[in-house]
Coordinates of C-alpha atoms in Angstrom, one line a residue:
Chain T
M1426 CA 173.8 15.2 -24.4
S1427 CA 176.8 12.9 -24.9
G1428 CA 176.7 9.9 -27.1
P1429 CA 179.0 7.0 -27.2
P1430 CA 182.6 8.0 -27.4
D1431 CA 184.6 7.3 -30.6
S1432 CA 186.8 4.9 -28.8
T1433 CA 187.0 2.9 -25.7
P1434 CA 189.8 2.2 -23.2
L1435 CA 188.5 -1.3 -22.8
D1436 CA 190.4 -3.9 -24.9
A1437 CA 188.7 -7.3 -26.1
A1438 CA 190.8 -9.2 -23.2
N1439 CA 189.8 -6.9 -20.6
A1440 CA 186.3 -6.8 -21.9
A1441 CA 185.9 -10.7 -21.7
F1442 CA 187.6 -10.5 -18.2
I1443 CA 185.1 -8.3 -16.6
G1444 CA 182.3 -10.2 -18.1
C1445 CA 182.4 -13.3 -16.0
G1446 CA 184.0 -14.7 -12.9
V1447 CA 184.8 -11.3 -11.2
M1448 CA 183.7 -9.4 -7.9
V1449 CA 182.3 -6.1 -9.1
S1450 CA 181.9 -3.0 -6.9
V1451 CA 180.5 0.2 -7.9
A1452 CA 180.9 3.7 -6.5
S1453 CA 179.6 7.2 -7.2
R1454 CA 179.5 10.5 -5.1
D1455 CA 177.1 13.3 -4.1
A1456 CA 177.2 16.8 -4.7
N1457 CA 179.4 17.5 -1.7
L1458 CA 181.9 14.9 -2.9
A1459 CA 180.9 12.3 -0.2
P1460 CA 181.4 8.8 -1.9
S1461 CA 178.8 6.0 -2.1
V1462 CA 179.4 2.3 -2.7
V1463 CA 177.9 -1.1 -3.2
R1464 CA 179.0 -4.6 -4.2
A1465 CA 177.3 -5.4 -7.5
L1466 CA 176.2 -8.7 -8.9
G1467 CA 177.7 -8.9 -12.5
C1468 CA 178.3 -6.9 -15.6
R1469 CA 177.5 -6.9 -19.2
V1470 CA 179.6 -5.5 -22.0
A1471 CA 178.2 -4.2 -25.3
P1472 CA 179.6 -5.8 -28.4
D1473 CA 181.5 -2.8 -29.4
R1474 CA 182.9 -2.5 -25.9
R1475 CA 181.6 1.2 -25.7
R1476 CA 179.0 0.6 -23.2
V1477 CA 179.3 -1.3 -19.9
T1478 CA 176.3 -2.2 -17.8
V1479 CA 176.6 -3.3 -14.1
L1480 CA 173.9 -5.1 -12.4
L1481 CA 173.1 -4.4 -8.6
A1482 CA 170.5 -5.0 -6.0
G1483 CA 168.5 -1.8 -5.7
S1484 CA 167.4 -2.3 -2.2
Q1485 CA 171.3 -2.3 -1.1
S1486 CA 172.0 0.7 -3.3
A1487 CA 169.9 3.6 -2.2
A1488 CA 172.4 6.3 -1.6
L1489 CA 174.4 5.0 -4.7
L1490 CA 171.5 5.2 -7.0
R1491 CA 170.6 8.8 -5.9
D1492 CA 174.2 9.9 -6.5
L1493 CA 174.4 8.2 -9.9
R1494 CA 171.1 9.8 -10.9
D1495 CA 172.4 13.1 -9.5
T1496 CA 175.9 13.3 -10.6
R1497 CA 176.2 10.5 -13.2
A1498 CA 179.8 10.0 -11.8
I1499 CA 180.8 6.3 -11.6
A1500 CA 183.8 4.0 -10.9
V1501 CA 183.7 0.4 -11.1
V1502 CA 186.2 -2.1 -10.0
F1503 CA 186.3 -5.8 -11.2
S1504 CA 188.6 -8.3 -9.5
Q1505 CA 189.2 -12.0 -9.9
P1506 CA 189.7 -13.3 -6.2
S1507 CA 192.0 -16.2 -6.9
T1508 CA 194.6 -14.1 -9.1
H1509 CA 193.9 -10.6 -7.6
R1510 CA 193.8 -9.3 -11.2
T1511 CA 192.0 -6.2 -10.8
I1512 CA 190.8 -3.4 -13.3
Q1513 CA 188.8 -0.1 -12.5
L1514 CA 186.7 1.8 -15.2
K1515 CA 185.5 5.2 -14.8
G1516 CA 182.8 7.0 -16.6
S1517 CA 180.7 10.3 -16.2
D1518 CA 177.5 9.5 -18.0
A1519 CA 175.9 6.6 -15.8
L1520 CA 172.2 6.1 -16.4
V1521 CA 170.1 3.9 -14.0
G1522 CA 167.7 1.6 -16.0
A1523 CA 166.0 -1.7 -15.9
P1524 CA 167.7 -4.9 -16.4
E1525 CA 167.3 -7.0 -19.7
P1526 CA 165.7 -10.3 -20.0
G1527 CA 169.0 -12.1 -20.0
D1528 CA 170.6 -10.4 -17.0
A1529 CA 169.6 -12.5 -14.3
A1530 CA 171.2 -15.6 -16.2
L1531 CA 174.3 -13.7 -16.5
I1532 CA 174.6 -13.1 -12.8
E1533 CA 174.1 -16.8 -12.3
A1534 CA 176.8 -17.6 -14.8
N1535 CA 179.0 -15.0 -12.8
C1536 CA 178.3 -16.5 -9.5
A1537 CA 179.0 -20.1 -10.9
A1538 CA 182.4 -18.9 -12.3
L1539 CA 183.1 -17.2 -8.7
V1540 CA 182.2 -20.4 -7.0
R1541 CA 184.7 -22.3 -9.1
D1542 CA 187.4 -19.5 -8.5
M1543 CA 186.7 -19.1 -4.6
V1544 CA 186.1 -22.3 -3.2
P1545 CA 189.3 -23.8 -3.7
A1546 CA 190.7 -20.9 -1.8
G1547 CA 188.6 -22.0 1.3
Y1548 CA 185.5 -19.9 0.8
P1549 CA 182.4 -21.9 1.6
E1550 CA 180.1 -22.2 -1.7
S1551 CA 177.2 -20.8 0.4
F1552 CA 179.3 -17.6 1.2
V1553 CA 179.9 -16.9 -2.5
R1554 CA 176.1 -17.6 -3.4
T1555 CA 174.9 -15.4 -0.5
L1556 CA 177.1 -12.6 -1.5
L1557 CA 175.7 -12.7 -5.0
A1558 CA 171.9 -13.5 -4.0
F1559 CA 169.2 -11.2 -5.5
E1560 CA 165.5 -11.0 -6.0
P1561 CA 164.9 -10.6 -9.7
H1562 CA 162.5 -7.5 -9.0
D1563 CA 165.2 -5.9 -7.1
L1564 CA 167.6 -5.8 -10.1
V1565 CA 168.9 -2.4 -11.4
A1566 CA 171.2 -2.0 -14.3
V1567 CA 173.6 1.0 -14.6
T1568 CA 175.0 1.7 -18.0
F1569 CA 178.0 4.0 -18.6
A1570 CA 180.6 4.5 -21.4
P1571 CA 184.0 3.8 -19.9
S1572 CA 186.1 7.1 -20.2
A1573 CA 189.1 5.6 -18.6
A1574 CA 190.5 2.2 -17.5
F1575 CA 193.1 1.5 -14.9
A1576 CA 195.2 -1.7 -14.0
Q1577 CA 194.7 -2.1 -10.1
T1578 CA 196.3 -5.7 -9.6
P1579 CA 198.2 -5.2 -6.4
G1580 CA 201.7 -4.3 -7.1
P1581 CA 204.1 -2.0 -8.8
H1582 CA 201.8 -1.4 -11.8
A1583 CA 198.8 -0.5 -9.7
G1584 CA 197.1 2.5 -10.8
K1585 CA 198.5 2.5 -14.5
R1586 CA 196.1 3.6 -17.0
L1587 CA 195.2 0.9 -19.6
Chain A
M981 CA 174.9 4.3 15.6
L982 CA 176.3 0.8 15.5
A983 CA 179.7 0.6 17.2
V984 CA 182.7 -0.6 15.4
D985 CA 182.9 -3.3 18.1
A986 CA 179.7 -4.9 16.8
I987 CA 181.0 -5.7 13.4
R988 CA 184.7 -6.6 14.2
D989 CA 184.3 -10.0 12.4
C990 CA 184.0 -8.2 9.1
L991 CA 187.5 -6.6 9.8
E992 CA 189.5 -9.6 10.0
G993 CA 190.6 -9.6 6.5
A994 CA 189.0 -12.7 5.6
V995 CA 186.9 -11.0 2.9
P996 CA 188.6 -8.2 1.0
S997 CA 186.8 -4.8 1.8
I998 CA 186.1 -2.0 -0.5
V999 CA 186.7 1.7 -0.3
A1000 CA 185.2 4.4 -2.2
T1001 CA 186.7 7.9 -2.4
C1002 CA 186.2 11.0 -4.4
A1003 CA 188.9 13.4 -6.0
P1004 CA 188.5 17.1 -5.7
D1005 CA 187.2 17.3 -9.3
G1006 CA 184.3 15.0 -8.4
T1007 CA 185.7 11.8 -10.0
P1008 CA 184.9 8.8 -7.6
N1009 CA 187.4 6.0 -7.2
V1010 CA 186.6 2.5 -5.9
S1011 CA 189.3 -0.1 -4.7
Y1012 CA 189.7 -3.3 -2.8
V1013 CA 191.7 -3.1 0.5
S1014 CA 193.3 -6.1 2.1
Q1015 CA 192.7 -5.0 5.6
V1016 CA 190.3 -2.7 7.5
H1017 CA 191.7 -2.8 11.0
Y1018 CA 189.5 -2.3 14.1
V1019 CA 191.2 0.4 16.3
D1020 CA 188.4 1.3 18.7
G1021 CA 184.5 1.8 18.8
A1022 CA 185.0 5.0 16.5
H1023 CA 187.9 4.4 14.4
V1024 CA 189.4 2.0 12.0
A1025 CA 192.6 1.9 9.9
L1026 CA 193.3 1.1 6.4
T1027 CA 196.7 -0.2 5.2
Y1028 CA 198.8 2.1 3.2
Q1029 CA 201.1 -0.2 0.9
F1030 CA 201.4 1.8 -2.3
F1031 CA 200.7 5.5 -3.0
S1032 CA 197.3 4.8 -4.6
K1033 CA 194.5 6.9 -6.0
T1034 CA 192.5 6.3 -2.7
R1035 CA 195.3 7.8 -0.7
E1036 CA 195.7 10.8 -3.1
N1037 CA 192.0 11.4 -2.8
V1038 CA 191.7 11.2 1.0
L1039 CA 194.6 13.6 1.5
A1040 CA 192.7 16.1 -0.7
N1041 CA 189.1 15.0 0.5
P1042 CA 189.1 13.2 3.6
R1043 CA 185.6 11.5 3.2
A1044 CA 185.3 7.9 2.3
T1045 CA 182.8 5.1 2.3
L1046 CA 183.8 1.4 3.2
F1047 CA 181.9 -1.7 2.3
V1048 CA 182.7 -4.8 4.6
A1049 CA 181.3 -8.1 4.8
D1050 CA 181.0 -10.8 7.7
P1051 CA 182.9 -13.8 6.6
A1052 CA 180.5 -16.1 8.2
T1053 CA 177.0 -14.7 7.8
V1054 CA 177.8 -12.3 4.8
A1055 CA 176.2 -9.7 6.6
R1056 CA 177.4 -6.4 4.8
Y1057 CA 177.9 -2.8 6.3
R1058 CA 178.6 0.5 4.9
L1059 CA 180.9 2.7 7.1
E1060 CA 181.1 6.4 6.3
V1061 CA 184.5 7.4 7.4
E1062 CA 186.9 10.5 7.4
Y1063 CA 190.8 10.2 7.2
V1064 CA 192.4 11.5 10.1
R1065 CA 196.2 10.7 9.8
T1066 CA 198.9 8.1 8.9
E1067 CA 200.9 6.3 11.4
T1068 CA 204.1 4.8 10.2
E1069 CA 205.4 3.2 13.8
G1070 CA 204.0 2.2 17.1
A1071 CA 201.3 -0.2 18.2
L1072 CA 198.7 0.3 15.5
F1073 CA 201.3 0.0 12.8
E1074 CA 203.1 -3.2 14.2
S1075 CA 199.7 -4.7 14.8
M1076 CA 198.6 -4.1 11.3
K1077 CA 202.0 -5.1 9.8
A1078 CA 201.8 -8.3 11.5
K1079 CA 198.3 -9.0 10.4
L1080 CA 199.0 -7.9 6.8
A1081 CA 201.9 -10.4 6.6
G1082 CA 199.4 -13.3 7.6
I1083 CA 196.8 -12.0 5.0
A1084 CA 199.7 -11.7 2.4
S1085 CA 200.9 -15.2 3.0
H1086 CA 197.4 -16.7 3.0
T1087 CA 196.7 -15.0 -0.3
G1088 CA 199.9 -15.7 -2.1
M1089 CA 200.9 -12.0 -1.9
S1090 CA 204.0 -12.1 0.3
G1091 CA 206.5 -9.7 -1.0
V1092 CA 203.9 -7.7 -2.6
F1093 CA 201.9 -6.4 0.4
R1094 CA 204.3 -4.4 2.4
L1095 CA 202.9 -1.9 5.0
L1096 CA 204.0 1.6 4.5
G1097 CA 201.7 3.2 7.1
S1098 CA 198.3 2.8 8.9
D1099 CA 195.8 5.3 7.8
L1100 CA 193.5 6.1 10.6
Y1101 CA 189.8 7.0 10.0
R1102 CA 187.1 8.3 12.3
V1103 CA 183.9 6.4 11.7
R1104 CA 181.1 8.7 11.2
G1105 CA 178.2 6.2 10.7
I1106 CA 177.6 2.5 10.1
E1107 CA 174.7 1.3 8.1
A1108 CA 173.6 -2.3 7.9
V1109 CA 173.0 -3.2 4.2
P1110 CA 169.7 -5.0 3.7
C1111 CA 170.8 -8.2 2.2
A1112 CA 170.6 -12.2 2.4
R1113 CA 172.5 -13.6 5.2
L1114 CA 173.6 -17.0 6.4
P1115 CA 172.9 -18.2 9.9
A1116 CA 175.7 -17.3 12.5
P1117 CA 177.7 -20.3 13.7
P1118 CA 177.2 -21.2 17.3
P1119 CA 180.1 -19.6 19.3
R1120 CA 182.8 -21.9 20.4
R1121 CA 182.2 -20.9 23.9
S1122 CA 181.4 -18.0 26.1
L1123 CA 184.6 -16.0 26.5
L1124 CA 183.3 -14.0 29.4
A1125 CA 182.3 -17.2 31.3
S1126 CA 185.9 -18.5 30.6
L1127 CA 187.4 -15.4 31.6
R1128 CA 185.5 -15.3 34.9
A1129 CA 186.3 -19.0 35.6
A1130 CA 190.2 -18.4 34.8
S1131 CA 190.2 -15.0 36.8
Q1132 CA 188.8 -17.0 40.0
R1133 CA 191.6 -19.7 39.6
L1134 CA 194.3 -17.1 39.2
N1135 CA 193.1 -15.1 42.2
A1136 CA 193.4 -18.1 44.4
C1137 CA 197.2 -18.6 43.6
T1138 CA 199.7 -17.9 46.4
D1139 CA 203.1 -18.5 44.7
L1140 CA 204.6 -17.4 41.4
A1141 CA 205.2 -21.0 40.1
G1142 CA 201.4 -21.9 40.9
L1143 CA 200.2 -18.7 39.2
L1144 CA 202.1 -19.6 36.0
D1145 CA 201.2 -23.1 35.9
E1146 CA 197.6 -22.2 36.6
S1147 CA 197.5 -19.8 33.8
L1148 CA 198.4 -22.2 31.2
D1149 CA 196.2 -24.7 32.6
C1150 CA 193.3 -22.2 32.3
L1151 CA 194.3 -21.7 28.8
A1152 CA 194.2 -25.3 28.0
R1153 CA 191.1 -26.3 30.2
V1154 CA 188.9 -23.2 30.2
F1155 CA 189.7 -21.5 26.9
G1156 CA 190.7 -24.7 24.8
V1157 CA 194.1 -23.2 23.9
D1158 CA 196.5 -26.1 23.8
H1159 CA 199.8 -24.5 23.0
A1160 CA 200.7 -21.6 25.2
M1161 CA 203.8 -20.0 27.1
V1162 CA 204.6 -17.4 29.4
L1163 CA 207.8 -15.2 28.9
M1164 CA 209.1 -12.8 31.6
F1165 CA 210.9 -9.7 30.6
D1166 CA 214.6 -9.0 31.5
A1167 CA 214.9 -5.2 31.3
T1168 CA 218.8 -5.1 31.5
A1169 CA 219.1 -7.5 28.7
R1170 CA 216.2 -6.3 26.7
R1171 CA 214.9 -10.1 26.3
L1172 CA 212.2 -12.2 27.2
Y1173 CA 212.8 -15.7 28.7
T1174 CA 210.4 -18.4 28.8
V1175 CA 209.4 -19.6 32.4
A1176 CA 206.4 -21.7 31.8
S1177 CA 204.9 -23.5 28.7
R1178 CA 202.3 -26.1 27.8
G1179 CA 201.6 -28.2 24.9
Y1180 CA 205.2 -28.6 23.4
A1181 CA 207.4 -31.6 23.0
S1182 CA 210.1 -29.7 25.2
S1183 CA 209.2 -27.0 27.6
G1184 CA 211.8 -24.5 26.3
V1185 CA 212.1 -23.0 29.7
G1186 CA 215.0 -20.7 29.6
S1187 CA 214.9 -20.0 25.7
E1188 CA 215.1 -16.4 24.9
I1189 CA 213.5 -13.8 22.4
P1190 CA 215.1 -10.4 21.9
L1191 CA 212.6 -7.5 22.4
G1192 CA 211.1 -6.5 19.1
H1193 CA 211.8 -9.9 17.3
G1194 CA 208.8 -12.1 16.1
V1195 CA 205.2 -11.8 17.3
I1196 CA 206.3 -11.9 21.0
G1197 CA 209.1 -9.5 20.8
V1198 CA 207.1 -7.0 18.9
A1199 CA 204.0 -7.2 21.2
A1200 CA 206.4 -6.6 24.3
R1201 CA 208.2 -3.8 22.5
E1202 CA 204.9 -2.1 21.4
L1203 CA 202.9 -2.9 24.7
A1204 CA 200.3 -4.2 22.2
P1205 CA 198.8 -7.6 21.3
I1206 CA 199.9 -8.9 18.0
R1207 CA 197.7 -11.3 16.3
I1208 CA 198.2 -13.2 12.9
S1209 CA 195.5 -15.6 11.7
H1210 CA 197.5 -17.5 8.8
A1211 CA 201.0 -19.0 8.6
T1212 CA 203.6 -16.6 8.0
S1213 CA 207.2 -17.2 7.6
E1214 CA 207.8 -13.3 8.4
Y1215 CA 207.0 -13.8 11.9
G1216 CA 207.9 -17.4 12.3
Y1217 CA 210.2 -18.0 15.3
G1218 CA 212.8 -19.9 13.2
R1219 CA 213.5 -16.7 11.6
A1220 CA 213.5 -14.5 14.5
I1221 CA 215.9 -16.7 16.5
R1222 CA 218.4 -17.0 13.4
A1223 CA 218.4 -13.4 13.0
A1224 CA 219.2 -13.0 16.7
A1225 CA 221.9 -15.7 16.6
A1226 CA 223.6 -14.0 13.2
E1227 CA 224.4 -11.0 15.6
A1228 CA 226.6 -13.7 17.3
G1229 CA 229.3 -13.5 20.1
M1230 CA 229.5 -16.3 22.6
A1231 CA 226.8 -15.0 24.7
D1232 CA 224.4 -15.0 21.8
R1233 CA 225.4 -18.4 20.7
L1234 CA 224.0 -19.6 23.9
E1235 CA 220.6 -18.0 23.3
T1236 CA 220.0 -21.0 20.9
E1237 CA 221.2 -23.5 23.2
I1238 CA 217.6 -23.9 24.7
P1239 CA 215.5 -24.2 21.7
F1240 CA 212.3 -22.0 21.6
P1241 CA 209.5 -24.2 22.1
G1242 CA 207.0 -22.9 19.5
L1243 CA 205.0 -25.0 16.9
P1244 CA 207.0 -25.8 13.8
A1245 CA 203.9 -25.0 11.5
S1246 CA 201.7 -22.4 13.5
R1247 CA 198.8 -21.0 11.6
S1248 CA 197.3 -18.7 14.2
Q1249 CA 199.5 -16.7 16.8
L1250 CA 198.6 -14.3 19.4
A1251 CA 201.3 -12.5 21.7
V1252 CA 199.9 -10.3 24.5
P1253 CA 202.2 -8.0 26.7
I1254 CA 202.0 -8.6 30.5
V1255 CA 202.0 -5.2 32.1
A1256 CA 201.7 -4.4 35.7
C1257 CA 201.7 -0.7 37.2
G1258 CA 202.7 0.4 33.7
Q1259 CA 205.8 -1.5 33.4
L1260 CA 206.3 -4.5 30.9
V1261 CA 206.6 -7.7 32.9
G1262 CA 206.6 -10.3 30.2
A1263 CA 204.3 -11.8 27.4
L1264 CA 201.8 -14.3 27.2
Y1265 CA 201.8 -16.3 23.9
V1266 CA 199.2 -18.8 22.2
E1267 CA 199.2 -20.4 19.0
S1268 CA 197.5 -23.0 17.1
T1269 CA 197.7 -25.2 13.9
E1270 CA 194.2 -24.0 12.8
D1271 CA 193.9 -20.9 10.5
R1272 CA 191.9 -17.9 12.2
R1273 CA 191.9 -19.7 15.6
F1274 CA 192.0 -16.4 17.5
G1275 CA 189.6 -13.5 16.7
Y1276 CA 189.2 -10.1 18.1
D1277 CA 187.1 -11.5 21.2
D1278 CA 190.0 -14.1 21.9
E1279 CA 192.2 -11.2 21.9
D1280 CA 190.1 -9.2 24.4
A1281 CA 189.7 -12.2 26.7
L1282 CA 193.8 -12.8 26.7
V1283 CA 194.4 -9.0 27.2
A1284 CA 192.2 -9.1 30.2
L1285 CA 193.8 -12.5 31.6
A1286 CA 197.2 -11.0 30.9
A1287 CA 196.3 -7.9 32.9
Q1288 CA 195.4 -10.1 35.9
L1289 CA 198.4 -12.4 35.4
G1290 CA 200.6 -9.1 35.5
T1291 CA 199.1 -7.9 38.6
G1292 CA 199.4 -11.5 40.2
I1293 CA 203.2 -11.8 39.1
H1294 CA 203.6 -8.3 40.7
V1295 CA 202.0 -9.0 44.1
L1296 CA 203.4 -12.4 44.4
Q1297 CA 207.0 -11.4 43.7
A1298 CA 206.8 -8.6 46.1
T1299 CA 205.5 -10.8 48.9
E1300 CA 208.3 -13.3 48.2
G1301 CA 210.7 -10.9 49.8
Q1302 CA 209.0 -11.3 53.1
D1303 CA 210.8 -14.1 55.1
E1304 CA 208.7 -16.4 56.8
A1305 CA 210.1 -18.9 59.4
P1306 CA 211.6 -22.1 57.8
A1307 CA 209.2 -24.7 57.2
G1308 CA 211.2 -27.3 59.0
A1309 CA 214.7 -28.1 60.3
S1310 CA 217.6 -28.1 57.6
R1311 CA 217.5 -31.5 55.9
R1312 CA 220.5 -32.6 53.9
L1313 CA 220.3 -35.4 51.4
P1314 CA 223.0 -38.2 51.5
V1315 CA 225.8 -37.1 48.9
T1316 CA 227.1 -40.0 46.9
G1317 CA 228.7 -40.9 43.6
A1318 CA 231.2 -39.2 41.2
P1319 CA 231.6 -35.5 41.6
V1320 CA 229.7 -33.2 39.2
V1321 CA 231.8 -30.5 37.6
V1322 CA 230.1 -27.2 37.8
R1323 CA 231.7 -24.7 35.5
H1324 CA 230.8 -21.0 35.6
Y1325 CA 232.0 -18.6 33.0
A1326 CA 232.1 -15.0 34.8
E1327 CA 231.8 -13.4 31.1
N1328 CA 228.1 -14.0 30.9
D1329 CA 227.3 -16.0 34.1
S1330 CA 226.7 -19.1 32.1
V1331 CA 226.8 -22.5 34.0
F1332 CA 227.5 -25.9 32.7
L1333 CA 226.9 -29.1 34.7
G1334 CA 229.5 -31.5 33.2
E1335 CA 229.2 -30.9 29.4
D1336 CA 225.7 -29.7 29.6
Y1337 CA 224.6 -26.1 29.5
L1338 CA 222.2 -25.2 32.2
I1339 CA 221.5 -21.4 32.2
K1340 CA 223.2 -18.0 32.0
G1341 CA 222.7 -14.4 33.1
V1342 CA 221.2 -13.6 36.5
A1343 CA 219.8 -17.1 37.0
G1344 CA 223.4 -18.5 36.2
A1345 CA 224.8 -15.9 38.8
I1346 CA 222.2 -17.1 41.5
F1347 CA 223.0 -20.8 40.7
W1348 CA 226.9 -20.1 41.1
K1349 CA 226.3 -18.3 44.5
L1350 CA 224.2 -21.2 45.8
A1351 CA 226.8 -23.8 44.7
R1352 CA 229.8 -21.8 46.3
D1353 CA 227.9 -21.5 49.5
Y1354 CA 227.1 -25.1 49.5
V1355 CA 230.7 -26.0 48.9
N1356 CA 232.5 -23.4 51.0
D1357 CA 230.0 -23.3 54.0
Q1358 CA 228.0 -26.3 53.7
R1359 CA 224.8 -24.2 53.4
V1360 CA 221.7 -25.4 51.9
E1361 CA 218.9 -23.0 53.4
F1362 CA 218.6 -19.8 51.5
T1363 CA 216.2 -16.7 51.5
N1364 CA 215.2 -14.4 48.6
R1365 CA 216.3 -11.4 50.6
E1366 CA 220.0 -12.5 50.8
L1367 CA 220.1 -13.0 47.1
R1368 CA 218.9 -9.6 46.4
L1369 CA 221.7 -8.2 48.8
D1370 CA 224.5 -10.3 47.4
P1371 CA 226.6 -8.0 45.1
S1372 CA 227.8 -11.0 42.9
I1373 CA 224.3 -11.7 41.6
R1374 CA 223.8 -7.9 40.2
L1375 CA 220.0 -7.9 40.3
P1376 CA 218.5 -4.7 38.9
D1377 CA 217.2 -2.3 41.5
V1378 CA 213.8 -2.3 40.4
S1379 CA 211.5 -5.2 39.2
D1380 CA 214.3 -7.6 39.4
N1381 CA 212.0 -10.7 38.7
L1382 CA 214.1 -12.6 41.4
E1383 CA 211.2 -15.1 42.0
A1384 CA 210.7 -15.6 38.3
R1385 CA 214.4 -16.3 37.7
L1386 CA 214.4 -18.9 40.8
V1387 CA 211.3 -20.6 39.0
L1388 CA 213.3 -20.6 35.8
L1389 CA 216.4 -22.1 37.7
Q1390 CA 214.3 -24.7 39.4
R1391 CA 212.6 -25.8 36.2
R1392 CA 216.0 -26.1 34.3
L1393 CA 217.4 -28.4 36.9
D1394 CA 214.3 -30.4 37.1
E1395 CA 214.1 -30.9 33.3
R1396 CA 218.0 -31.8 33.1
A1397 CA 217.2 -34.4 36.0
A1398 CA 220.4 -32.6 37.5
P1399 CA 222.0 -34.0 40.6
L1400 CA 220.9 -31.0 42.4
R1401 CA 217.6 -29.1 42.7
I1402 CA 215.8 -26.3 44.4
E1403 CA 213.0 -26.8 46.7
K1404 CA 210.8 -24.3 48.1
T1405 CA 210.5 -24.2 52.0
G1406 CA 208.4 -21.2 52.7
R1407 CA 207.6 -17.6 51.3
G1408 CA 211.0 -16.1 50.2
R1409 CA 212.7 -19.4 51.4
F1410 CA 214.2 -22.4 49.5
R1411 CA 216.7 -25.2 50.1
L1412 CA 219.4 -26.6 47.6
C1413 CA 219.2 -30.2 47.4
V1414 CA 222.3 -31.7 46.3
G1415 CA 222.7 -35.6 45.5
R1416 CA 226.3 -35.7 44.5
P1417 CA 229.5 -33.9 45.5
L1418 CA 230.2 -30.8 43.5
K1419 CA 233.5 -29.7 42.0
L1420 CA 233.5 -25.9 41.1
V1421 CA 235.3 -24.5 38.3
E1422 CA 235.5 -20.9 37.7
V1423 CA 236.5 -19.7 34.2
A1424 CA 237.6 -16.0 34.0
P1425 CA 236.9 -13.9 31.2
A1426 CA 239.3 -14.4 28.3

């Protein structure tokens, strides 16, 4: 049984960045190394930044949730559409659990920030809101300790470890 | 399984797609991709722009999963795919490179997004993700119905000039495409020249594009449609033509003498090669001031239309070689006024009427023969066959496009309101109508 790591690759600036106004996507893989993926809805970072929780729609994520339970391997990418600023976190201890009471509101806030970010670029507000639509009873929370963080903004520094 | 065709709208690059891969040690990786490109019903291709973890992973473990979304309905799909190979040249590569240039320009990433290769993937399965959707917008028109109507109209054409004009009229009236042109391929000079256009301030008939330059030149070279959904300076025609002119020499300076007619601020471009019997005949080009005006279905429709246009051009050019009896007795116009000085530069067969550039190349050589025969022998009636046999015109042996060059010459004369013009008198026959005396000046090569 692994507890929280002694340190986190997630600095305060990146923790704030992934908390609001970002597109979030989550991947895992099965025992045969076949990957699974879903677009998630939002993210919550623990105050000590050692735990990150991503929120997703369970009904859209059957294979991913099965793989997370089986292998616990996780990769999550966060990207701000207007700036292309992107980071990826990886972990090996993902746990699938239930959302907390504030999580729905957190997704609403992320959605509102994304609307402000994406509508000027030409996306209809209805597009952004539909992409982040969810049924509260369908919400699943996946929590992990980031073991590595990578810069993934397109350009020469993409892939650099943070 | 769902065919890739059914979800092509998700693959326009309007919404970034997501790719998940897995390293041999079991570490998953997830990344955004700027373009998942539709290849066929069972293949897609991803842009390879940087050596990334995604690429490192698929080279070791070819299995990947894509997550894509429809830009209109927000319908989402998961594609289970397997890496096959990377292509670094050819039709797929050029088509993705052009599309990426549009995406880069639209998203402020010009200079950052650069295509190194097209990573081809086999699609093993497509899963519709259960999720909220928006209603699909009503289609602009039925493209199949448009294609049928246009196809019938093209089938009814009996001469090349009519076929070219009918094609552009169909694009405007049936497909609602207001800016279009047809270019013919000159296999000897490896250039495309405009023979017909519609929707531009000046027709640009006679303007030239080197093979491989810009959207049209690349489509012709690769024999593949090239489509760009956003404004991009990389494929703008100002640039292609300046680059060609920079390779200079007198012959090349004349290339810019007739300006290319394209829109100054094109936001959507689609160039489709015109092919007949496996040979490049020319290109059909359409453009729009709207972003994303042409989608995959428009591309399909125009490829089908261009195929029919190619066959029509081929058939009509072949039948123009068969002489018919002349339509009527030889008729000469009264010749009055001051003589027009016709200068011919043997170096490149360029012809000037007074100080005005008219045409060069094969069309220039044709004009010079007609003018000489008129002045020396007072002839006004001509046949396509004698032009083919005349050694001074130097037509290529196969696919000489003689009829297309006559159309070009005829239109240049008409547009310049020249004191002489060409009038068709029957299949494979035409008349030179001269309204002022001609004074011929031959300029030998320096």
